[in-house]
PDB file of C-alpha atoms in Angstrom:
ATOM      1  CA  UNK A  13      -6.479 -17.912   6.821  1.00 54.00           C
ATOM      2  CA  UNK A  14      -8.573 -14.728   6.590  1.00 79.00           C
ATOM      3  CA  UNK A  15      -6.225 -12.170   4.973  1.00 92.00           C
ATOM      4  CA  UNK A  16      -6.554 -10.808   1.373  1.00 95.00           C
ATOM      5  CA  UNK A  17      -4.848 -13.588  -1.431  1.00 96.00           C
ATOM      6  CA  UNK A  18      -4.008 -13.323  -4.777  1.00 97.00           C
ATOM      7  CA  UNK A  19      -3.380 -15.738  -7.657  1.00 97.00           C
ATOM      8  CA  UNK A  20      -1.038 -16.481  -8.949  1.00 97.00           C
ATOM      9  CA  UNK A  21       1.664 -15.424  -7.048  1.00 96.00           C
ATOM     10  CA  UNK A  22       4.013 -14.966 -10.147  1.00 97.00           C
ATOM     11  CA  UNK A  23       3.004 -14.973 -13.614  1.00 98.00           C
ATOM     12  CA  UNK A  24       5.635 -15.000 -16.981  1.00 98.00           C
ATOM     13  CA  UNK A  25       4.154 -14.233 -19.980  1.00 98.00           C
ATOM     14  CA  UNK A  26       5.415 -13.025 -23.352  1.00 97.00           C
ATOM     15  CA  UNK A  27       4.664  -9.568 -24.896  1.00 97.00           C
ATOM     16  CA  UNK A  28       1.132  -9.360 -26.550  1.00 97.00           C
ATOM     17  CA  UNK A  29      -0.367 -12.363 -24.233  1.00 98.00           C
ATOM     18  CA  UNK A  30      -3.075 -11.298 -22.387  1.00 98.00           C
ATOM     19  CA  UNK A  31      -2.874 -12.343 -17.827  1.00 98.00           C
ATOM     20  CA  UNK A  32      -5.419 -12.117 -15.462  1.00 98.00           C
ATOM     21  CA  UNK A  33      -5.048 -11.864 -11.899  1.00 98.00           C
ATOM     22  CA  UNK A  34      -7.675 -12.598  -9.405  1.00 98.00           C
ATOM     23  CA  UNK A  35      -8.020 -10.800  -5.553  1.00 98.00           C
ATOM     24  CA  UNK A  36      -9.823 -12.428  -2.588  1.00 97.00           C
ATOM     25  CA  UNK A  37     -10.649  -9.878  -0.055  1.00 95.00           C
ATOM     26  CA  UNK A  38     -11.108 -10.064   4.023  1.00 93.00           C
ATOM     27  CA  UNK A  39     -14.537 -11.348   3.316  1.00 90.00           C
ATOM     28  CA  UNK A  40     -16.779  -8.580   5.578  1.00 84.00           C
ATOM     29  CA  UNK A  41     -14.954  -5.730   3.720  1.00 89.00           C
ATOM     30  CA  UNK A  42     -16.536  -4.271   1.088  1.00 89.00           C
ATOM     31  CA  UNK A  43     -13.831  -2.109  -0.536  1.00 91.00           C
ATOM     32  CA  UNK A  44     -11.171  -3.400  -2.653  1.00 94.00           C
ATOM     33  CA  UNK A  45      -8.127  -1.858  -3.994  1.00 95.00           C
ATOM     34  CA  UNK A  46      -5.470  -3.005  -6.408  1.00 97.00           C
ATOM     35  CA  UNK A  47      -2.111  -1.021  -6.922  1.00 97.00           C
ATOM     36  CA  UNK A  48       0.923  -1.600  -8.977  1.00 97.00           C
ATOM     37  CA  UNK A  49       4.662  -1.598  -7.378  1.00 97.00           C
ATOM     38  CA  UNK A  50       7.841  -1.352 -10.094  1.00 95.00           C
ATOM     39  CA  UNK A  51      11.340  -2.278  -8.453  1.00 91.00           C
ATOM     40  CA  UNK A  52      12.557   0.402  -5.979  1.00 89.00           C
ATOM     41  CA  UNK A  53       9.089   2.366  -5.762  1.00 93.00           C
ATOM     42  CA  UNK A  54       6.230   2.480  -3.612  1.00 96.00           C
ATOM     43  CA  UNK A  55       2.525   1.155  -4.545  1.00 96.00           C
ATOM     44  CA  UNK A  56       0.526   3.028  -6.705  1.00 95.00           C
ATOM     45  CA  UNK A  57      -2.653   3.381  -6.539  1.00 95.00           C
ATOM     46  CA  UNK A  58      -4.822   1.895 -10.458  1.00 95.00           C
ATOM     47  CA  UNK A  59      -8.323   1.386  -9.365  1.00 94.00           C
ATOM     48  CA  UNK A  60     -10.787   0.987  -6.416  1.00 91.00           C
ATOM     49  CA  UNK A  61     -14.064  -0.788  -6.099  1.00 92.00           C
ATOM     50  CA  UNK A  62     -16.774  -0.139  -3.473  1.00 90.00           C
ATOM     51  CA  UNK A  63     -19.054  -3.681  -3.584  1.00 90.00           C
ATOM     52  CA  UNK A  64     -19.530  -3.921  -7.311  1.00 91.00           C
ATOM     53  CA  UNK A  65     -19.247  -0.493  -7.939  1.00 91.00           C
ATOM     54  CA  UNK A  66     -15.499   0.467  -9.637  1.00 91.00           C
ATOM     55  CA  UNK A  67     -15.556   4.129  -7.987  1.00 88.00           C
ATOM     56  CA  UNK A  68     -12.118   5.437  -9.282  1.00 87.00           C
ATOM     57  CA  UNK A  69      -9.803   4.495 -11.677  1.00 89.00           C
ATOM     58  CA  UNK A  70      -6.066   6.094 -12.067  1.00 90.00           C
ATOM     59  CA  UNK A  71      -4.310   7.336 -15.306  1.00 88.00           C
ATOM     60  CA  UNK A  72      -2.233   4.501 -15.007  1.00 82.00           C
ATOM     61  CA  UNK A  73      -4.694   2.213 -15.843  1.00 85.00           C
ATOM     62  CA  UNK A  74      -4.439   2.228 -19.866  1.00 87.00           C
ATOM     63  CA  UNK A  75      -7.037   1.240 -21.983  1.00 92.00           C
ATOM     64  CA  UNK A  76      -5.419  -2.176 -21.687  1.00 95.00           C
ATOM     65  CA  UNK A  77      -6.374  -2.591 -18.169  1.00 96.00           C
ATOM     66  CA  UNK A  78      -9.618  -3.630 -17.015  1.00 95.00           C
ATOM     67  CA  UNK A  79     -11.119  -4.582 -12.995  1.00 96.00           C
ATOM     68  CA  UNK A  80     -14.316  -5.464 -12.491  1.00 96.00           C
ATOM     69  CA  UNK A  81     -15.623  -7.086  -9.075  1.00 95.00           C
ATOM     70  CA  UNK A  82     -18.999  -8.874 -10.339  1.00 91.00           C
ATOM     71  CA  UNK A  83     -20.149  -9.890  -7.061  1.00 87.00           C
ATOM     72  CA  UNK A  84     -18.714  -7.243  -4.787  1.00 85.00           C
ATOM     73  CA  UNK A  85     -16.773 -10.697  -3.347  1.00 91.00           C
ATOM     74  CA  UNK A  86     -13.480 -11.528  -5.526  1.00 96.00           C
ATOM     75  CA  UNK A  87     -11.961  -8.933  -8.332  1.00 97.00           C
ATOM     76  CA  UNK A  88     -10.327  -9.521 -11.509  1.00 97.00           C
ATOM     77  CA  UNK A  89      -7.432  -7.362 -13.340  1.00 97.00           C
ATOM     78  CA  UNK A  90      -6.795  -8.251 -16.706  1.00 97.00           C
ATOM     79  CA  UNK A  91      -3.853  -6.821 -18.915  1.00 97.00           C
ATOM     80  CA  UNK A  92      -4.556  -7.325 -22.925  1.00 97.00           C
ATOM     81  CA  UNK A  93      -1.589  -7.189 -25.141  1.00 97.00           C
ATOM     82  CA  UNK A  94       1.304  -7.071 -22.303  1.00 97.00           C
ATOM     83  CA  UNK A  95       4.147  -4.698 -22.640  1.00 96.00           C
ATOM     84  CA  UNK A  96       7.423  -5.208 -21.158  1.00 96.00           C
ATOM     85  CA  UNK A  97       6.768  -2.323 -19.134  1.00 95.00           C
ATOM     86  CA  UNK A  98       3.883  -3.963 -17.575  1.00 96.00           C
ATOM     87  CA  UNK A  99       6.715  -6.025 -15.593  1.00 97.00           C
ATOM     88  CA  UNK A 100       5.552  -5.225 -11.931  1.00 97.00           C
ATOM     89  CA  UNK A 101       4.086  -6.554  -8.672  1.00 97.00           C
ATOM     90  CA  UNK A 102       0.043  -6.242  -8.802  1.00 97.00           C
ATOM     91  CA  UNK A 103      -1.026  -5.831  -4.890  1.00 97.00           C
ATOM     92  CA  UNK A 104      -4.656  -6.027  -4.005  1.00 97.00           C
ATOM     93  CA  UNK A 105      -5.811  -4.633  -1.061  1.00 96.00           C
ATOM     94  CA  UNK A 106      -9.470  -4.457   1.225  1.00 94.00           C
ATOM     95  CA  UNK A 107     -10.699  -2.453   3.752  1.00 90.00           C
ATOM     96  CA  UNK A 108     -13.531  -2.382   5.639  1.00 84.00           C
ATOM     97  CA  UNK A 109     -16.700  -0.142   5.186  1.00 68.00           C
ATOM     98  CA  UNK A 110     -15.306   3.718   6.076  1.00 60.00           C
ATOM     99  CA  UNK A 111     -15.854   4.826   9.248  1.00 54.00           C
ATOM    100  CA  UNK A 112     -13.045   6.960   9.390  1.00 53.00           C
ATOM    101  CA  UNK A 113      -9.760   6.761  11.182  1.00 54.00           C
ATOM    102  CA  UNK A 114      -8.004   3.326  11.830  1.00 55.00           C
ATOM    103  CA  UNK A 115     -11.034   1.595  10.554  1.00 57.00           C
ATOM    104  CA  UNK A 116     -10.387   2.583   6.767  1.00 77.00           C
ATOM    105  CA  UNK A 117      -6.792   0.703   6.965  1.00 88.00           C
ATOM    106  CA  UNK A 118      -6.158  -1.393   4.226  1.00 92.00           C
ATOM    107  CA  UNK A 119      -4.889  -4.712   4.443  1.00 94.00           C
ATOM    108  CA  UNK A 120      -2.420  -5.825   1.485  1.00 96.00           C
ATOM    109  CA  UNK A 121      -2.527  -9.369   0.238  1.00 96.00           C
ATOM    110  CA  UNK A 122       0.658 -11.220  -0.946  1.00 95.00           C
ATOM    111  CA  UNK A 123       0.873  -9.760  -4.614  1.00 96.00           C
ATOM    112  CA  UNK A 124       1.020 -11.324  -8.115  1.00 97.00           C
ATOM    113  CA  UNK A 125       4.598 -10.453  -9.539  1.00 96.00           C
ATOM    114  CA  UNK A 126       4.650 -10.112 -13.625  1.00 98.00           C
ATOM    115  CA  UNK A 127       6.953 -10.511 -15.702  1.00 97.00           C
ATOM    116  CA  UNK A 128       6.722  -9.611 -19.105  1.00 97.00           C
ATOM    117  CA  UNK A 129       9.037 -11.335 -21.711  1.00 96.00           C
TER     118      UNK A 129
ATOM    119  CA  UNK B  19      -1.025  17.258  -4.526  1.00 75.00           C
ATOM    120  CA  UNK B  20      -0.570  14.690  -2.063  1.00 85.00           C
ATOM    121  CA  UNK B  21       3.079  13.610  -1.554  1.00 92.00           C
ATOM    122  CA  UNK B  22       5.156  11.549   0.788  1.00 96.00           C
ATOM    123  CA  UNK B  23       8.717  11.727   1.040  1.00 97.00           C
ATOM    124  CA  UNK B  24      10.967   9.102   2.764  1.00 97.00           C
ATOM    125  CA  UNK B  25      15.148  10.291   2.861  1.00 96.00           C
ATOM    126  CA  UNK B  26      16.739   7.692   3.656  1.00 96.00           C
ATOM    127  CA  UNK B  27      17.119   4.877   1.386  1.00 95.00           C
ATOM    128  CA  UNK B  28      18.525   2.683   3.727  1.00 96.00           C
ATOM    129  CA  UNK B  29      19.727   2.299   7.192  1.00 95.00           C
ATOM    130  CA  UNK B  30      21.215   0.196   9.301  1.00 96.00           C
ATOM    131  CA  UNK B  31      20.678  -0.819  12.899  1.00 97.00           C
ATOM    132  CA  UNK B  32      22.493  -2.998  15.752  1.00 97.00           C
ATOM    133  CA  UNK B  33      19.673  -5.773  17.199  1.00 97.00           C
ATOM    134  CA  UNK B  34      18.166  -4.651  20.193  1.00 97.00           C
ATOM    135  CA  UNK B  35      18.662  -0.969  19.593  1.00 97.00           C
ATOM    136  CA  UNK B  36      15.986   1.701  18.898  1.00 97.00           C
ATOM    137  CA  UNK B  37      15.788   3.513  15.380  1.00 98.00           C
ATOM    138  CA  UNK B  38      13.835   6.355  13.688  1.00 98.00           C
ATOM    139  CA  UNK B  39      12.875   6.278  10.106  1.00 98.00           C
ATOM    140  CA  UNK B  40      11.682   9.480   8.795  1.00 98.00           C
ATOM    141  CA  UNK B  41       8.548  10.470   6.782  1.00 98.00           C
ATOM    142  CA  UNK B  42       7.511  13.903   5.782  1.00 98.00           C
ATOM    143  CA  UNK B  43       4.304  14.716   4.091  1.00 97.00           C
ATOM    144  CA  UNK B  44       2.272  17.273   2.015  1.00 94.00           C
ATOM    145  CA  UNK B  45      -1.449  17.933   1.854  1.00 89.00           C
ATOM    146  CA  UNK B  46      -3.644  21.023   2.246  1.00 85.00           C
ATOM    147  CA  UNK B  47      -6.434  19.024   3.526  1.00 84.00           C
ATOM    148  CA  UNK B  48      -7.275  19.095   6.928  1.00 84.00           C
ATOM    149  CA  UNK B  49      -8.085  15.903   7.482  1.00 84.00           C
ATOM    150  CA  UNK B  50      -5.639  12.616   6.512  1.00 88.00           C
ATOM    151  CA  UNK B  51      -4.360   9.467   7.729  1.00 90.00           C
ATOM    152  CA  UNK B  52      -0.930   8.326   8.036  1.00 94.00           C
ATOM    153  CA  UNK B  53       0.033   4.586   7.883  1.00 95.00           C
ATOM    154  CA  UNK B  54       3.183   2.570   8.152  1.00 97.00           C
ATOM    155  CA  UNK B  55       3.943  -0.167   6.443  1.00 98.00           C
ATOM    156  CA  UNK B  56       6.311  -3.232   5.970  1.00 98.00           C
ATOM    157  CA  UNK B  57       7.421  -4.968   3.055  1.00 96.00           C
ATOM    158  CA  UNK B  58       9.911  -8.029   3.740  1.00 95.00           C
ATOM    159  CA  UNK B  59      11.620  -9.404   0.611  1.00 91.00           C
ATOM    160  CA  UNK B  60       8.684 -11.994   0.265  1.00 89.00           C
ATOM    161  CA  UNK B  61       6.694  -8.693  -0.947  1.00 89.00           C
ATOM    162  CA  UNK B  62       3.575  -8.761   1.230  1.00 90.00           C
ATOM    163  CA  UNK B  63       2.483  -5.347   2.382  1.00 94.00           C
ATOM    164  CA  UNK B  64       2.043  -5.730   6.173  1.00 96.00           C
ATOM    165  CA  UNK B  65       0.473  -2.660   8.204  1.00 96.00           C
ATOM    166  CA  UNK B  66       2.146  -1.217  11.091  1.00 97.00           C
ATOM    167  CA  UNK B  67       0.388   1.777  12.407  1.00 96.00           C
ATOM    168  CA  UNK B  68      -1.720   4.395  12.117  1.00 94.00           C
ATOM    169  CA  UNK B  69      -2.214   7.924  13.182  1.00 94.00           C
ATOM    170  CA  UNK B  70      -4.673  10.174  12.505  1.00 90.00           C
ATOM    171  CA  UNK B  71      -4.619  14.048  11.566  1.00 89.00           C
ATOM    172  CA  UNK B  72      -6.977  14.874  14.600  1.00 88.00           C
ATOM    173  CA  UNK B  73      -5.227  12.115  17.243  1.00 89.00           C
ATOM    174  CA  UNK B  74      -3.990  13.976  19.800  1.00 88.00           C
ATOM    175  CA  UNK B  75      -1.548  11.173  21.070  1.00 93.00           C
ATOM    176  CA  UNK B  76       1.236   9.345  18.934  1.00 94.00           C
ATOM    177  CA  UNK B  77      -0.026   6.311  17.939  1.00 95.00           C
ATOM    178  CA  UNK B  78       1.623   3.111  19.670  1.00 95.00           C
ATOM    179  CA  UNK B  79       1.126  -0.926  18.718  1.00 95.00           C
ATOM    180  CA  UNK B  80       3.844  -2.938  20.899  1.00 97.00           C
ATOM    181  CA  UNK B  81       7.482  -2.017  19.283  1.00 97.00           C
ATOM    182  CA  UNK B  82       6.110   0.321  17.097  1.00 98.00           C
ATOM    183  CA  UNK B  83       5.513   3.941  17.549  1.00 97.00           C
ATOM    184  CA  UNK B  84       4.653   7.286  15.769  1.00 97.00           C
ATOM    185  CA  UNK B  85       6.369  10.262  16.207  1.00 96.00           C
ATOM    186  CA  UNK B  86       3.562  12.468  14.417  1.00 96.00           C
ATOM    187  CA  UNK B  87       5.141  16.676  14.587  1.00 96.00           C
ATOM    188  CA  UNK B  88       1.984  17.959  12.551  1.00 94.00           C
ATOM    189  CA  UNK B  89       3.682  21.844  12.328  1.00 93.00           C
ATOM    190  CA  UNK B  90       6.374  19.664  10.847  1.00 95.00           C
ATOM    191  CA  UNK B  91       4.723  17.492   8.520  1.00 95.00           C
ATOM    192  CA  UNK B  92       6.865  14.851   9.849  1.00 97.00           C
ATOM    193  CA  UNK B  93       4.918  11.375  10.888  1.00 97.00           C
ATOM    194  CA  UNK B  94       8.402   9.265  11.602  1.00 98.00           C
ATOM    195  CA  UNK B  95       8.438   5.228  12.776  1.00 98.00           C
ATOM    196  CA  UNK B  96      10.370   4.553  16.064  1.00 98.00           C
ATOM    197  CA  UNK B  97      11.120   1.096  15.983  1.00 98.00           C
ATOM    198  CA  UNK B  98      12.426  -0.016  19.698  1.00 96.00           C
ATOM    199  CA  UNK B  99      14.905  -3.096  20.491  1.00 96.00           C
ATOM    200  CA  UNK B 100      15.221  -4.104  16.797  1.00 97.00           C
ATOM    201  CA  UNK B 101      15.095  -7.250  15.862  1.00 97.00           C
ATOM    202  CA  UNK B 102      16.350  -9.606  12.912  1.00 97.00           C
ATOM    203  CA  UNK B 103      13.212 -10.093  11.563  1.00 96.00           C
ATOM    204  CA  UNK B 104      12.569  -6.133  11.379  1.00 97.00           C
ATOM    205  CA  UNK B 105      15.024  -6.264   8.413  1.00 97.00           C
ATOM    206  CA  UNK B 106      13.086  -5.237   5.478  1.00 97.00           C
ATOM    207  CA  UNK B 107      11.545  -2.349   3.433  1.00 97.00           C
ATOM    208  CA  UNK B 108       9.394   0.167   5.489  1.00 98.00           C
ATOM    209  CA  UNK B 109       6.831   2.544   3.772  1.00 98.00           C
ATOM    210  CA  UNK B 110       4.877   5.493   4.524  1.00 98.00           C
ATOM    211  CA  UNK B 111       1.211   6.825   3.330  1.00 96.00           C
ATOM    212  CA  UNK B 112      -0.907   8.908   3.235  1.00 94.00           C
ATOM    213  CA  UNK B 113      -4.767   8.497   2.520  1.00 89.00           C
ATOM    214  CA  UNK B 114      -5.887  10.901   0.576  1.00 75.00           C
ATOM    215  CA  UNK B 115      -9.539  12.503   1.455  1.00 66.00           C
ATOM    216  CA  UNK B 116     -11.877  13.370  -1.906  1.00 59.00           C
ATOM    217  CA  UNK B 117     -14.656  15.654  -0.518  1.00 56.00           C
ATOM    218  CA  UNK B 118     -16.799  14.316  -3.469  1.00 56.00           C
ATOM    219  CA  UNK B 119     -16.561  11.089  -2.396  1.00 56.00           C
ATOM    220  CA  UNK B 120     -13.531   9.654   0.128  1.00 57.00           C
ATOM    221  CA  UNK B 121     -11.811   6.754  -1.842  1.00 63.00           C
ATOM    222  CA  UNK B 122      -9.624   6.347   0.831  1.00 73.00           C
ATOM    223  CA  UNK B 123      -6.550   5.623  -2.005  1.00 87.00           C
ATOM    224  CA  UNK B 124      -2.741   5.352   0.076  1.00 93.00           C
ATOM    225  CA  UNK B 125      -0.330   7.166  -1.578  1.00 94.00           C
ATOM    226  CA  UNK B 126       3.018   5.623  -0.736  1.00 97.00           C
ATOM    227  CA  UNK B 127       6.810   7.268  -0.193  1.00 97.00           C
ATOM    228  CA  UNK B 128       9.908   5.532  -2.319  1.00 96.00           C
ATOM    229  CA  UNK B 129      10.651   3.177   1.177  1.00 97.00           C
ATOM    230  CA  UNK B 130      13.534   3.070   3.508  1.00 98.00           C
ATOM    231  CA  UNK B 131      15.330  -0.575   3.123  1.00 97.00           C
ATOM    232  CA  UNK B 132      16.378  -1.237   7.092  1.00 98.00           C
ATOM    233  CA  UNK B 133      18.798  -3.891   7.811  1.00 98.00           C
ATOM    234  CA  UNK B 134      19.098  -5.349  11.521  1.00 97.00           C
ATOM    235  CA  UNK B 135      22.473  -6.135  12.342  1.00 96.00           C
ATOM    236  CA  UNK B 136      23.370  -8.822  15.025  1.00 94.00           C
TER     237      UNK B 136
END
């Protein structure tokens, strides 16, 4: 299988834990997105990485949030001291190098759903 | 700002018939991309379709097309012959283009919830 994956695919923790979630990307693409989804809503956007490089990060992402992509390869999203709020799906998406038009499409892995306790 | 707007929160449709789920958008730049995607209740994002500001055609992949009305700011999903395994959430997006830099971030409409009816 080639696609994007994600682990774990769920993830219970208690308030104040700290979780980390890990994205595998289509492995010639060298941009890497992840998003948040809350019940009944679209994706929206937290963060994007070109290679190593984090390029743009959204007000959503609190202080408590923090992505990093060490080797431009796999990425990491870590949430310190969860809040019940944080109780989401976490989708990671890749794309490959822009070129404009179809080419930048971004291809979603499975998700990590959280639950916060 | 960007935004996408999707009406209908849900619709139904008989198998084998065609149906249109509507997406409207707002942006003042020039340039954008519009994608379709689906969501079944297992919660992977799977893409549909694409069409781009300057395509001249509607974009087409097999069962899927784009009805893309650019005065209209309309970029709606005709689904044809509907199947069972069509049943699921449907979302529309927009890429948004930063000058500075494109980041190429979707911004995604609330989702139309589309149940296939035998």
């Amino acid at each position: 299988d080639t696609g994007v994956s994600q682990d774990p695919r769920h993830k219970i923790t208690k308030r104040g834990q700290n979780v980390t979630f890990r994205c595998d990307p289509i492995s010639e693409h060298n941009r890497l997105y992840w998003y948040r989804q809350t019940l009944g809503q679209g994706p929206e956007f937290l963060t994007y990485f070109q290679n190593e490089a984090q390029l743009e990060k959204s007000r959503l992402l609190s202080d408590r949030f923090s992505a990093e992509r060490p080797k431009g390869s796999f990425s990491t999203l870590e949430i310190q001291r969860t809040e019940q709020g944080d109780s989401a799906m976490y989708l990671c998406a890749s794309s490959p190098r822009g070129g404009g038009g179809g080419t930048d499409t971004q291809y979603f892995g499975p998700g990590t759903r959280l639950t916060v306790l | 700002a960007q935004k996408i707007t999707q009406t209908q929160p849900g619709m139904f449709v008989q198998e084998k018939e065609a149906v249109t789920l509507d997406c409207t958008y707002d942006t003042s730049d020039p340039s954008y991309g519009l994608f379709w995607y689906k969501q079944p209740s297992s919660g992977e994002m799977i893409f549909l379709i694409y069409q781009g500001s300057y395509d001249q055609q509607n974009a087409t992949e097999g069962r899927y097309s784009l009805n893309f009305q650019k005065a209209r700011k309309s970029a709606n999903l005709v689904i044809s012959a509907s199947q069972l395994g069509d049943s699921a959430m449907y979302f529309c997006a927009m890429r948004e283009v930063n000058y500075g830099g494109a980041t190429n971030k979707l911004i995604f409409g609330t989702g139309t919830l589309l149940a296939v009816q035998p």
